[in-house]
mmCIF file of C-alpha atoms and ligand atoms in Angstrom:
data_model
loop_
_atom_site.group_PDB
_atom_site.id
_atom_site.type_symbol
_atom_site.label_atom_id
_atom_site.label_comp_id
_atom_site.label_asym_id
_atom_site.label_seq_id
_atom_site.Cartn_x
_atom_site.Cartn_y
_atom_site.Cartn_z
ATOM 1 C CA MET A 81 -101.687 13.371 -54.605
ATOM 2 C CA LYS A 82 -101.527 10.186 -56.621
ATOM 3 C CA THR A 83 -98.808 10.300 -59.248
ATOM 4 C CA GLN A 84 -99.969 9.664 -62.762
ATOM 5 C CA PRO A 85 -97.975 6.672 -64.074
ATOM 6 C CA PHE A 86 -97.427 8.409 -67.406
ATOM 7 C CA LEU A 87 -96.098 11.563 -65.731
ATOM 8 C CA ALA A 88 -93.829 9.537 -63.464
ATOM 9 C CA ILE A 89 -92.317 7.713 -66.436
ATOM 10 C CA THR A 90 -91.912 10.911 -68.445
ATOM 11 C CA SER A 91 -90.242 12.841 -65.620
ATOM 12 C CA GLY A 92 -87.991 9.852 -64.877
ATOM 13 C CA PHE A 93 -86.962 9.779 -68.504
ATOM 14 C CA LEU A 94 -86.347 13.522 -68.555
ATOM 15 C CA ALA A 95 -84.191 13.294 -65.431
ATOM 16 C CA VAL A 96 -82.041 10.597 -67.022
ATOM 17 C CA ALA A 97 -81.859 12.482 -70.319
ATOM 18 C CA SER A 98 -80.800 15.719 -68.654
ATOM 19 C CA SER A 99 -78.169 14.033 -66.512
ATOM 20 C CA LEU A 100 -76.744 12.410 -69.629
ATOM 21 C CA SER A 101 -76.477 15.698 -71.425
ATOM 22 C CA ALA A 102 -75.112 17.552 -68.404
ATOM 23 C CA GLN A 103 -71.438 18.552 -68.454
ATOM 24 C CA PRO A 104 -69.441 15.977 -66.475
ATOM 25 C CA THR A 105 -67.893 17.284 -63.278
ATOM 26 C CA LEU A 106 -64.244 17.165 -62.254
ATOM 27 C CA LYS A 107 -64.849 14.846 -59.314
ATOM 28 C CA GLU A 108 -66.895 12.460 -61.471
ATOM 29 C CA ALA A 109 -64.346 12.485 -64.249
ATOM 30 C CA PHE A 110 -61.474 11.503 -61.940
ATOM 31 C CA LYS A 111 -63.374 9.374 -59.429
ATOM 32 C CA ASN A 112 -61.289 6.284 -60.172
ATOM 33 C CA GLN A 113 -57.990 8.174 -60.266
ATOM 34 C CA PHE A 114 -57.582 10.636 -57.404
ATOM 35 C CA LEU A 115 -59.441 13.137 -55.280
ATOM 36 C CA ILE A 116 -59.942 16.489 -56.885
ATOM 37 C CA GLY A 117 -59.768 19.432 -54.524
ATOM 38 C CA ALA A 118 -59.921 23.200 -54.262
ATOM 39 C CA ALA A 119 -58.501 25.677 -51.800
ATOM 40 C CA VAL A 120 -61.499 27.485 -50.364
ATOM 41 C CA ASN A 121 -61.725 30.905 -48.757
ATOM 42 C CA GLN A 122 -64.035 32.001 -45.971
ATOM 43 C CA ARG A 123 -66.616 33.529 -48.287
ATOM 44 C CA GLN A 124 -66.965 30.203 -50.083
ATOM 45 C CA PHE A 125 -67.214 27.830 -47.138
ATOM 46 C CA SER A 126 -69.550 30.210 -45.277
ATOM 47 C CA GLU A 127 -71.658 30.275 -48.489
ATOM 48 C CA GLN A 128 -71.622 34.073 -48.521
ATOM 49 C CA ASP A 129 -70.189 33.558 -52.008
ATOM 50 C CA ALA A 130 -73.091 31.360 -53.101
ATOM 51 C CA ARG A 131 -71.829 30.926 -56.652
ATOM 52 C CA GLY A 132 -68.362 29.905 -55.494
ATOM 53 C CA ALA A 133 -69.806 27.510 -52.903
ATOM 54 C CA ALA A 134 -72.028 25.924 -55.548
ATOM 55 C CA ILE A 135 -69.039 25.300 -57.833
ATOM 56 C CA VAL A 136 -67.087 23.732 -54.981
ATOM 57 C CA LYS A 137 -69.991 21.433 -54.072
ATOM 58 C CA ALA A 138 -70.645 20.403 -57.657
ATOM 59 C CA GLN A 139 -67.080 19.904 -58.836
ATOM 60 C CA PHE A 140 -64.766 18.984 -55.958
ATOM 61 C CA ASN A 141 -64.601 16.187 -53.404
ATOM 62 C CA SER A 142 -61.785 17.613 -51.282
ATOM 63 C CA ILE A 143 -61.090 21.028 -49.770
ATOM 64 C CA THR A 144 -58.066 22.826 -48.336
ATOM 65 C CA PRO A 145 -58.436 26.031 -46.277
ATOM 66 C CA GLU A 146 -56.704 28.834 -48.169
ATOM 67 C CA ASN A 147 -55.873 30.790 -45.003
ATOM 68 C CA VAL A 148 -58.045 30.122 -41.945
ATOM 69 C CA LEU A 149 -55.943 27.369 -40.365
ATOM 70 C CA LYS A 150 -52.615 29.141 -40.779
ATOM 71 C CA TRP A 151 -50.995 30.108 -37.470
ATOM 72 C CA GLU A 152 -51.720 33.865 -37.701
ATOM 73 C CA ALA A 153 -55.404 33.156 -38.339
ATOM 74 C CA VAL A 154 -56.118 30.338 -35.920
ATOM 75 C CA HIS A 155 -53.733 31.380 -33.118
ATOM 76 C CA PRO A 156 -53.262 35.145 -33.381
ATOM 77 C CA GLN A 157 -52.097 35.773 -29.800
ATOM 78 C CA PRO A 158 -50.304 33.566 -27.255
ATOM 79 C CA ASP A 159 -53.482 32.831 -25.334
ATOM 80 C CA GLU A 160 -56.009 33.301 -28.087
ATOM 81 C CA TYR A 161 -57.234 30.772 -30.594
ATOM 82 C CA ASN A 162 -59.792 31.724 -33.224
ATOM 83 C CA PHE A 163 -61.527 28.512 -34.208
ATOM 84 C CA GLU A 164 -64.743 29.983 -35.555
ATOM 85 C CA PRO A 165 -63.698 30.030 -39.254
ATOM 86 C CA GLY A 166 -61.924 26.668 -38.994
ATOM 87 C CA ASP A 167 -65.019 25.094 -37.448
ATOM 88 C CA ARG A 168 -67.208 26.429 -40.281
ATOM 89 C CA TYR A 169 -64.679 25.165 -42.841
ATOM 90 C CA VAL A 170 -64.743 21.645 -41.419
ATOM 91 C CA GLU A 171 -68.558 21.671 -41.139
ATOM 92 C CA PHE A 172 -68.827 22.701 -44.801
ATOM 93 C CA GLY A 173 -66.626 19.770 -45.802
ATOM 94 C CA GLU A 174 -68.550 17.301 -43.650
ATOM 95 C CA LYS A 175 -71.939 18.504 -44.810
ATOM 96 C CA ASN A 176 -70.859 17.911 -48.383
ATOM 97 C CA GLY A 177 -69.071 14.611 -47.845
ATOM 98 C CA MET A 178 -65.646 15.960 -48.787
ATOM 99 C CA THR A 179 -62.136 14.896 -47.815
ATOM 100 C CA ILE A 180 -60.986 17.729 -45.559
ATOM 101 C CA ILE A 181 -57.345 18.825 -45.535
ATOM 102 C CA GLY A 182 -55.500 20.919 -42.940
ATOM 103 C CA HIS A 183 -53.039 23.611 -44.078
ATOM 104 C CA THR A 184 -50.604 24.290 -42.410
ATOM 105 C CA LEU A 185 -48.939 23.757 -39.024
ATOM 106 C CA VAL A 186 -45.321 24.882 -39.267
ATOM 107 C CA TRP A 187 -44.301 27.507 -41.832
ATOM 108 C CA HIS A 188 -42.116 30.609 -41.997
ATOM 109 C CA SER A 189 -44.890 32.718 -43.496
ATOM 110 C CA GLN A 190 -48.183 33.902 -41.946
ATOM 111 C CA THR A 191 -46.774 33.071 -38.515
ATOM 112 C CA PRO A 192 -46.790 35.908 -35.966
ATOM 113 C CA ARG A 193 -43.469 37.235 -34.642
ATOM 114 C CA TRP A 194 -44.495 36.552 -31.025
ATOM 115 C CA VAL A 195 -44.380 32.807 -31.703
ATOM 116 C CA PHE A 196 -40.582 32.958 -31.483
ATOM 117 C CA GLN A 197 -40.349 35.414 -28.586
ATOM 118 C CA ASP A 198 -40.994 35.585 -24.869
ATOM 119 C CA ALA A 199 -43.108 38.265 -23.161
ATOM 120 C CA GLU A 200 -40.100 40.639 -23.192
ATOM 121 C CA GLY A 201 -39.574 40.200 -26.903
ATOM 122 C CA LYS A 202 -36.452 38.058 -26.473
ATOM 123 C CA ASP A 203 -35.962 34.964 -28.651
ATOM 124 C CA LEU A 204 -37.176 31.753 -27.081
ATOM 125 C CA ASP A 205 -34.731 28.929 -26.552
ATOM 126 C CA ARG A 206 -35.097 25.502 -28.177
ATOM 127 C CA GLU A 207 -37.124 23.942 -25.371
ATOM 128 C CA ALA A 208 -39.534 26.855 -25.061
ATOM 129 C CA LEU A 209 -40.170 26.984 -28.807
ATOM 130 C CA LEU A 210 -40.682 23.204 -28.957
ATOM 131 C CA THR A 211 -43.220 23.514 -26.150
ATOM 132 C CA ARG A 212 -45.018 26.263 -28.039
ATOM 133 C CA MET A 213 -44.998 24.239 -31.265
ATOM 134 C CA SER A 214 -46.273 21.172 -29.438
ATOM 135 C CA ASN A 215 -49.094 23.085 -27.744
ATOM 136 C CA HIS A 216 -50.163 24.670 -31.023
ATOM 137 C CA ILE A 217 -50.154 21.387 -32.923
ATOM 138 C CA HIS A 218 -51.946 19.475 -30.185
ATOM 139 C CA THR A 219 -54.586 22.175 -29.852
ATOM 140 C CA VAL A 220 -55.282 22.607 -33.562
ATOM 141 C CA VAL A 221 -54.885 19.031 -34.791
ATOM 142 C CA GLY A 222 -56.586 17.738 -31.628
ATOM 143 C CA ARG A 223 -59.637 19.924 -32.177
ATOM 144 C CA TYR A 224 -60.298 18.381 -35.597
ATOM 145 C CA LYS A 225 -59.131 14.876 -34.756
ATOM 146 C CA GLY A 226 -60.853 12.296 -36.947
ATOM 147 C CA ARG A 227 -62.437 15.043 -39.060
ATOM 148 C CA ILE A 228 -59.466 16.511 -40.919
ATOM 149 C CA LYS A 229 -58.074 13.656 -42.965
ATOM 150 C CA GLY A 230 -54.529 14.934 -43.443
ATOM 151 C CA TRP A 231 -52.262 17.845 -42.539
ATOM 152 C CA ASP A 232 -49.548 19.803 -44.318
ATOM 153 C CA VAL A 233 -47.358 19.501 -41.230
ATOM 154 C CA VAL A 234 -44.388 21.483 -42.484
ATOM 155 C CA ASN A 235 -44.589 23.869 -45.424
ATOM 156 C CA GLU A 236 -41.680 25.115 -47.538
ATOM 157 C CA ALA A 237 -38.667 24.138 -45.415
ATOM 158 C CA LEU A 238 -36.342 23.936 -48.420
ATOM 159 C CA MET A 239 -34.752 26.557 -50.643
ATOM 160 C CA ASP A 240 -34.385 26.405 -54.404
ATOM 161 C CA ASN A 241 -30.657 25.711 -53.919
ATOM 162 C CA GLY A 242 -31.494 22.609 -51.905
ATOM 163 C CA MET A 243 -30.438 24.059 -48.547
ATOM 164 C CA MET A 244 -32.737 24.196 -45.549
ATOM 165 C CA ARG A 245 -34.532 27.538 -45.402
ATOM 166 C CA GLN A 246 -33.106 29.629 -42.561
ATOM 167 C CA THR A 247 -36.354 30.118 -40.683
ATOM 168 C CA ARG A 248 -36.835 31.041 -37.040
ATOM 169 C CA TRP A 249 -37.878 27.425 -36.528
ATOM 170 C CA LEU A 250 -34.561 26.148 -37.843
ATOM 171 C CA LYS A 251 -32.412 28.757 -36.130
ATOM 172 C CA ILE A 252 -33.934 28.281 -32.697
ATOM 173 C CA ILE A 253 -34.776 24.572 -32.635
ATOM 174 C CA GLY A 254 -32.222 23.134 -35.062
ATOM 175 C CA ASP A 255 -32.860 20.961 -38.073
ATOM 176 C CA ASP A 256 -34.832 18.340 -36.164
ATOM 177 C CA TYR A 257 -37.715 20.840 -35.958
ATOM 178 C CA ILE A 258 -39.340 18.992 -38.848
ATOM 179 C CA VAL A 259 -39.099 15.622 -37.084
ATOM 180 C CA LYS A 260 -40.614 17.183 -33.973
ATOM 181 C CA ALA A 261 -43.491 18.759 -35.867
ATOM 182 C CA PHE A 262 -44.385 15.407 -37.412
ATOM 183 C CA GLU A 263 -44.124 13.647 -34.043
ATOM 184 C CA PHE A 264 -46.434 16.160 -32.371
ATOM 185 C CA ALA A 265 -48.946 15.925 -35.210
ATOM 186 C CA HIS A 266 -48.903 12.136 -35.082
ATOM 187 C CA ALA A 267 -49.417 12.146 -31.320
ATOM 188 C CA ALA A 268 -52.295 14.624 -31.663
ATOM 189 C CA ASP A 269 -54.137 12.480 -34.220
ATOM 190 C CA PRO A 270 -52.553 9.071 -34.824
ATOM 191 C CA ASN A 271 -54.877 8.385 -37.757
ATOM 192 C CA ALA A 272 -54.293 11.623 -39.635
ATOM 193 C CA GLU A 273 -52.233 11.534 -42.806
ATOM 194 C CA LEU A 274 -49.166 13.741 -42.524
ATOM 195 C CA TYR A 275 -47.604 15.589 -45.453
ATOM 196 C CA TYR A 276 -44.472 17.582 -46.229
ATOM 197 C CA ASN A 277 -45.477 20.362 -48.657
ATOM 198 C CA ASP A 278 -43.308 22.590 -50.854
ATOM 199 C CA TYR A 279 -43.057 24.362 -54.230
ATOM 200 C CA SER A 280 -40.666 24.012 -57.194
ATOM 201 C CA LEU A 281 -40.031 20.377 -56.317
ATOM 202 C CA GLU A 282 -39.784 19.755 -60.049
ATOM 203 C CA ASN A 283 -36.373 21.453 -60.107
ATOM 204 C CA GLU A 284 -33.670 18.851 -59.830
ATOM 205 C CA THR A 285 -31.750 20.373 -56.927
ATOM 206 C CA LYS A 286 -34.804 20.935 -54.805
ATOM 207 C CA ARG A 287 -36.302 17.556 -55.754
ATOM 208 C CA ASN A 288 -33.140 15.799 -54.602
ATOM 209 C CA ALA A 289 -33.063 17.802 -51.382
ATOM 210 C CA CYS A 290 -36.655 16.791 -50.707
ATOM 211 C CA VAL A 291 -35.843 13.132 -51.341
ATOM 212 C CA GLU A 292 -32.988 13.370 -48.810
ATOM 213 C CA LEU A 293 -35.197 15.156 -46.305
ATOM 214 C CA VAL A 294 -37.907 12.514 -46.529
ATOM 215 C CA LYS A 295 -35.350 9.706 -46.235
ATOM 216 C CA LYS A 296 -34.028 11.339 -43.064
ATOM 217 C CA LEU A 297 -37.529 11.605 -41.632
ATOM 218 C CA GLN A 298 -38.213 7.972 -42.445
ATOM 219 C CA ALA A 299 -34.899 6.923 -40.865
ATOM 220 C CA ARG A 300 -36.034 8.677 -37.683
ATOM 221 C CA GLY A 301 -39.237 6.644 -37.733
ATOM 222 C CA VAL A 302 -41.452 9.567 -38.763
ATOM 223 C CA ARG A 303 -44.779 8.622 -40.321
ATOM 224 C CA ILE A 304 -45.084 10.619 -43.531
ATOM 225 C CA HIS A 305 -47.916 9.654 -45.814
ATOM 226 C CA ALA A 306 -47.334 11.918 -48.791
ATOM 227 C CA ILE A 307 -45.277 14.709 -50.263
ATOM 228 C CA GLY A 308 -47.326 17.670 -51.379
ATOM 229 C CA THR A 309 -45.931 19.335 -54.458
ATOM 230 C CA GLN A 310 -47.613 22.695 -54.883
ATOM 231 C CA HIS A 311 -47.475 23.116 -58.671
ATOM 232 C CA HIS A 312 -47.783 26.886 -58.944
ATOM 233 C CA ASN A 313 -46.968 26.540 -62.600
ATOM 234 C CA LYS A 314 -46.300 28.777 -65.572
ATOM 235 C CA LEU A 315 -47.427 28.190 -69.150
ATOM 236 C CA ALA A 316 -44.219 26.355 -70.054
ATOM 237 C CA SER A 317 -42.388 25.644 -66.818
ATOM 238 C CA PRO A 318 -41.761 23.296 -65.220
ATOM 239 C CA THR A 319 -41.645 20.837 -68.117
ATOM 240 C CA LEU A 320 -43.718 17.668 -68.169
ATOM 241 C CA ALA A 321 -40.511 15.650 -67.980
ATOM 242 C CA GLN A 322 -39.525 17.455 -64.768
ATOM 243 C CA MET A 323 -42.968 16.835 -63.267
ATOM 244 C CA GLU A 324 -42.889 13.184 -64.226
ATOM 245 C CA LYS A 325 -39.442 12.664 -62.752
ATOM 246 C CA THR A 326 -40.593 14.175 -59.451
ATOM 247 C CA LEU A 327 -43.677 11.955 -59.317
ATOM 248 C CA VAL A 328 -41.606 8.854 -59.975
ATOM 249 C CA GLU A 329 -38.750 9.704 -57.596
ATOM 250 C CA PHE A 330 -41.073 10.587 -54.728
ATOM 251 C CA SER A 331 -43.121 7.488 -55.230
ATOM 252 C CA LYS A 332 -39.949 5.359 -54.918
ATOM 253 C CA LEU A 333 -39.731 6.578 -51.308
ATOM 254 C CA GLY A 334 -42.876 4.631 -50.529
ATOM 255 C CA VAL A 335 -44.954 7.776 -50.067
ATOM 256 C CA LYS A 336 -47.870 9.094 -52.083
ATOM 257 C CA VAL A 337 -47.796 12.363 -53.962
ATOM 258 C CA CYS A 338 -50.431 15.073 -53.701
ATOM 259 C CA ILE A 339 -50.609 17.944 -56.163
ATOM 260 C CA THR A 340 -51.605 20.508 -53.565
ATOM 261 C CA GLU A 341 -51.815 24.028 -54.998
ATOM 262 C CA LEU A 342 -52.208 23.777 -58.746
ATOM 263 C CA ASP A 343 -52.597 26.884 -60.886
ATOM 264 C CA VAL A 344 -51.223 28.124 -64.217
ATOM 265 C CA ASP A 345 -50.150 31.776 -64.193
ATOM 266 C CA THR A 346 -51.063 33.404 -67.531
ATOM 267 C CA VAL A 347 -49.505 36.855 -67.147
ATOM 268 C CA ALA A 348 -46.679 37.373 -69.649
ATOM 269 C CA SER A 349 -44.163 38.942 -67.302
ATOM 270 C CA SER A 350 -44.648 36.198 -64.689
ATOM 271 C CA GLN A 351 -43.375 33.604 -67.095
ATOM 272 C CA ARG A 352 -39.747 34.578 -66.467
ATOM 273 C CA ASN A 353 -39.941 34.211 -62.708
ATOM 274 C CA THR A 354 -40.180 30.544 -61.875
ATOM 275 C CA SER A 355 -40.310 31.077 -58.107
ATOM 276 C CA ALA A 356 -43.501 30.352 -56.208
ATOM 277 C CA ASP A 357 -42.125 31.871 -53.012
ATOM 278 C CA VAL A 358 -44.969 33.853 -51.458
ATOM 279 C CA ALA A 359 -42.631 36.808 -50.913
ATOM 280 C CA ASP A 360 -41.601 36.851 -54.602
ATOM 281 C CA VAL A 361 -45.161 36.521 -55.852
ATOM 282 C CA THR A 362 -46.341 39.290 -53.559
ATOM 283 C CA ARG A 363 -43.566 41.583 -54.812
ATOM 284 C CA GLN A 364 -44.756 41.252 -58.418
ATOM 285 C CA THR A 365 -47.045 44.228 -58.179
ATOM 286 C CA GLY A 366 -48.207 46.701 -60.765
ATOM 287 C CA THR A 367 -45.893 45.403 -63.435
ATOM 288 C CA ASP A 368 -48.302 43.843 -65.909
ATOM 289 C CA ASN A 369 -51.984 44.477 -66.377
ATOM 290 C CA SER A 370 -52.189 43.270 -69.971
ATOM 291 C CA GLN A 371 -54.969 40.803 -69.137
ATOM 292 C CA ALA A 372 -57.204 43.210 -67.229
ATOM 293 C CA SER A 373 -59.934 43.022 -69.861
ATOM 294 C CA GLY A 374 -59.780 39.249 -70.229
ATOM 295 C CA LEU A 375 -57.570 36.375 -71.254
ATOM 296 C CA PRO A 376 -56.782 36.625 -74.996
ATOM 297 C CA ASP A 377 -57.943 33.657 -77.013
ATOM 298 C CA ASP A 378 -54.490 32.342 -77.916
ATOM 299 C CA LEU A 379 -53.504 32.261 -74.259
ATOM 300 C CA GLN A 380 -56.837 30.683 -73.349
ATOM 301 C CA GLN A 381 -55.963 27.843 -75.733
ATOM 302 C CA LYS A 382 -52.375 27.655 -74.571
ATOM 303 C CA GLN A 383 -53.494 27.349 -70.969
ATOM 304 C CA ALA A 384 -56.049 24.692 -71.885
ATOM 305 C CA GLN A 385 -53.353 22.710 -73.657
ATOM 306 C CA ARG A 386 -51.076 23.030 -70.635
ATOM 307 C CA TYR A 387 -53.776 21.798 -68.241
ATOM 308 C CA ALA A 388 -54.587 18.945 -70.645
ATOM 309 C CA GLU A 389 -50.970 17.788 -70.694
ATOM 310 C CA MET A 390 -50.580 18.017 -66.931
ATOM 311 C CA PHE A 391 -53.755 16.061 -66.252
ATOM 312 C CA ALA A 392 -52.787 13.463 -68.845
ATOM 313 C CA LEU A 393 -49.570 13.037 -66.863
ATOM 314 C CA PHE A 394 -51.429 12.824 -63.543
ATOM 315 C CA HIS A 395 -53.783 10.312 -65.112
ATOM 316 C CA LYS A 396 -50.852 8.194 -66.291
ATOM 317 C CA HIS A 397 -49.426 8.190 -62.750
ATOM 318 C CA ALA A 398 -52.727 7.981 -60.907
ATOM 319 C CA ASP A 399 -51.435 5.010 -58.896
ATOM 320 C CA LYS A 400 -48.947 7.377 -57.227
ATOM 321 C CA ILE A 401 -51.276 10.341 -56.703
ATOM 322 C CA ASP A 402 -53.849 10.665 -53.916
ATOM 323 C CA ARG A 403 -55.203 14.091 -54.723
ATOM 324 C CA VAL A 404 -54.986 17.011 -57.148
ATOM 325 C CA THR A 405 -56.013 20.310 -55.550
ATOM 326 C CA LEU A 406 -56.413 23.626 -57.383
ATOM 327 C CA TRP A 407 -55.370 26.721 -55.451
ATOM 328 C CA GLY A 408 -58.685 28.541 -55.708
ATOM 329 C CA VAL A 409 -62.030 28.167 -57.452
ATOM 330 C CA THR A 410 -62.531 30.976 -59.989
ATOM 331 C CA ASP A 411 -59.933 33.267 -61.529
ATOM 332 C CA ALA A 412 -61.281 36.109 -59.409
ATOM 333 C CA ASP A 413 -60.318 34.305 -56.183
ATOM 334 C CA SER A 414 -56.732 33.500 -57.073
ATOM 335 C CA TRP A 415 -53.838 34.684 -54.919
ATOM 336 C CA LEU A 416 -51.990 35.451 -58.191
ATOM 337 C CA ASN A 417 -54.154 38.548 -58.754
ATOM 338 C CA ARG A 418 -52.168 41.418 -57.314
ATOM 339 C CA PRO A 419 -52.871 45.142 -57.491
ATOM 340 C CA GLY A 420 -52.348 46.120 -61.140
ATOM 341 C CA ARG A 421 -51.954 42.513 -62.111
ATOM 342 C CA VAL A 422 -55.064 40.644 -63.231
ATOM 343 C CA ASN A 423 -54.429 36.933 -63.636
ATOM 344 C CA HIS A 424 -56.396 33.973 -65.030
ATOM 345 C CA PRO A 425 -54.802 30.866 -63.508
ATOM 346 C CA LEU A 426 -57.736 28.508 -62.765
ATOM 347 C CA LEU A 427 -60.441 26.430 -64.473
ATOM 348 C CA PHE A 428 -63.435 28.761 -63.904
ATOM 349 C CA ASP A 429 -63.567 32.352 -65.132
ATOM 350 C CA ARG A 430 -64.649 35.416 -63.188
ATOM 351 C CA ASN A 431 -68.304 34.663 -63.918
ATOM 352 C CA GLY A 432 -67.933 31.132 -62.596
ATOM 353 C CA LYS A 433 -68.101 29.681 -66.117
ATOM 354 C CA PRO A 434 -65.897 26.712 -67.023
ATOM 355 C CA LYS A 435 -63.007 27.813 -69.256
ATOM 356 C CA PRO A 436 -61.489 25.915 -72.182
ATOM 357 C CA ALA A 437 -58.985 24.653 -69.592
ATOM 358 C CA PHE A 438 -61.867 22.991 -67.728
ATOM 359 C CA ASP A 439 -63.007 21.116 -70.862
ATOM 360 C CA ALA A 440 -59.420 20.101 -71.539
ATOM 361 C CA VAL A 441 -59.083 18.661 -68.030
ATOM 362 C CA ILE A 442 -62.325 16.702 -68.349
ATOM 363 C CA LYS A 443 -61.115 15.307 -71.677
ATOM 364 C CA ALA A 444 -57.807 14.254 -70.102
ATOM 365 C CA ALA A 445 -59.773 12.048 -67.704
ATOM 366 C CA ASN A 446 -60.926 9.944 -70.623
ATOM 367 C CA PRO A 447 -57.944 9.593 -72.894
ATOM 368 C CA PRO A 448 -58.786 8.193 -76.321
ATOM 369 C CA THR A 449 -57.953 4.505 -76.494
ATOM 370 C CA ILE A 450 -55.009 3.853 -78.741
ATOM 371 C CA PRO A 451 -55.956 1.302 -81.395
ATOM 372 C CA ILE A 452 -53.829 -1.819 -81.282
ATOM 373 C CA VAL A 453 -52.187 -2.348 -84.646
ATOM 374 C CA PRO A 454 -51.936 -6.075 -85.364
HETATM 375 C C1 LIG B 711 -51.541 32.154 -50.112
HETATM 376 C C2 LIG B 711 -53.016 32.522 -50.081
HETATM 377 O O1 LIG B 711 -53.633 32.032 -51.249
HETATM 378 C C3 LIG B 711 -53.165 34.020 -49.990
HETATM 379 O O2 LIG B 711 -54.535 34.375 -49.793
HETATM 380 C C4 LIG B 711 -52.333 34.568 -48.833
HETATM 381 O O3 LIG B 711 -52.393 35.971 -48.832
HETATM 382 C C5 LIG B 711 -50.888 34.124 -48.938
HETATM 383 O O4 LIG B 711 -50.843 32.706 -49.024
HETATM 384 N N1 LIG B 711 -48.012 28.545 -50.882
HETATM 385 C C6 LIG B 711 -48.827 28.120 -49.855
HETATM 386 C C7 LIG B 711 -50.125 28.788 -49.619
HETATM 387 O O5 LIG B 711 -48.517 27.096 -49.203
HETATM 388 O O6 LIG B 711 -50.481 28.803 -48.266
HETATM 389 C C8 LIG B 711 -50.119 30.206 -50.169
HETATM 390 O O7 LIG B 711 -51.432 30.740 -50.034
HETATM 391 C C9 LIG B 711 -49.663 30.213 -51.609
HETATM 392 C C10 LIG B 711 -48.256 29.685 -51.724
#
């Protein structure tokens, strides 16, 4: 059918008009600053959760797998890999032109007990565990070589007191297990970016320990592209000054910073506990259901203000930051919801609607210009 010139012009005009009035998206708003990512679950990347998938496609240009590439999921038994979900995850990212992140290779959590044991249940020795680590990393990183842009190679190796966490990895291999993990990952995909990822890096003791750790890795010739700082934050902690100090100190090491698991816990009784240790968070059960019927308006505003301030800070230091990733899409998906504990930590509510925090983040992308007083 021949298009009527008048109709063509009118529909062209309408398309422009509607795109102008449309709410800006997160990835558009920060396109000159950093990537903006979300941790996605299987229901989202398989598009079974169509609403969640649509939000991810519209708003984010990077994805992290919330669980499917963790050891217990991808390598549940010594001779069994389960790549089906990981393959779908990577395909989803490719189909939508996203920067695809891998999470995580070496961690104390969500790693089966057998990893550290022989067939008789006895602890492996250093060499045997290194071989197992190497095989796992080569198999998983190798499978997605050139497709996954960067990997959280080691997750949460430090304690809040700045000591190395006493994991099976450390006890059996010794403290060069981190160096080895990075070397294996680099050999498996020489072009992949490699990250060290941890939480509470805004606390001075842990920040300093991380700086020392990264210096040691660099002295051993390890290629580390960025430090991932998780940012499982509360309404008031850590402070902006703490966050800023961490960004600046890490950047002095010649590495980039990624904000890897951002959320803002709104539940009153969580505010006291500043630990983002998975074990601590999981233990907080049944203690506070005060937000089961929704997030009260004052807290909605408080959270929006908090997100605004954090993104203003990230914006200010955009030259140091590669990516800001939220740990989930809507409030309903968040790991911070526990039985008897409804939480509201993210930018989209349980109906998939942008919250005041979303608007605040978009605004922070375009800070008002400060008039120059002559
Ligand atoms: C969490 C997931 O969101 C949950 O679904 C899972 O049950 C436990 O792990 N730090 C990390 C993430 O590095 O892998 C954790 O993800 C949250 C804390």
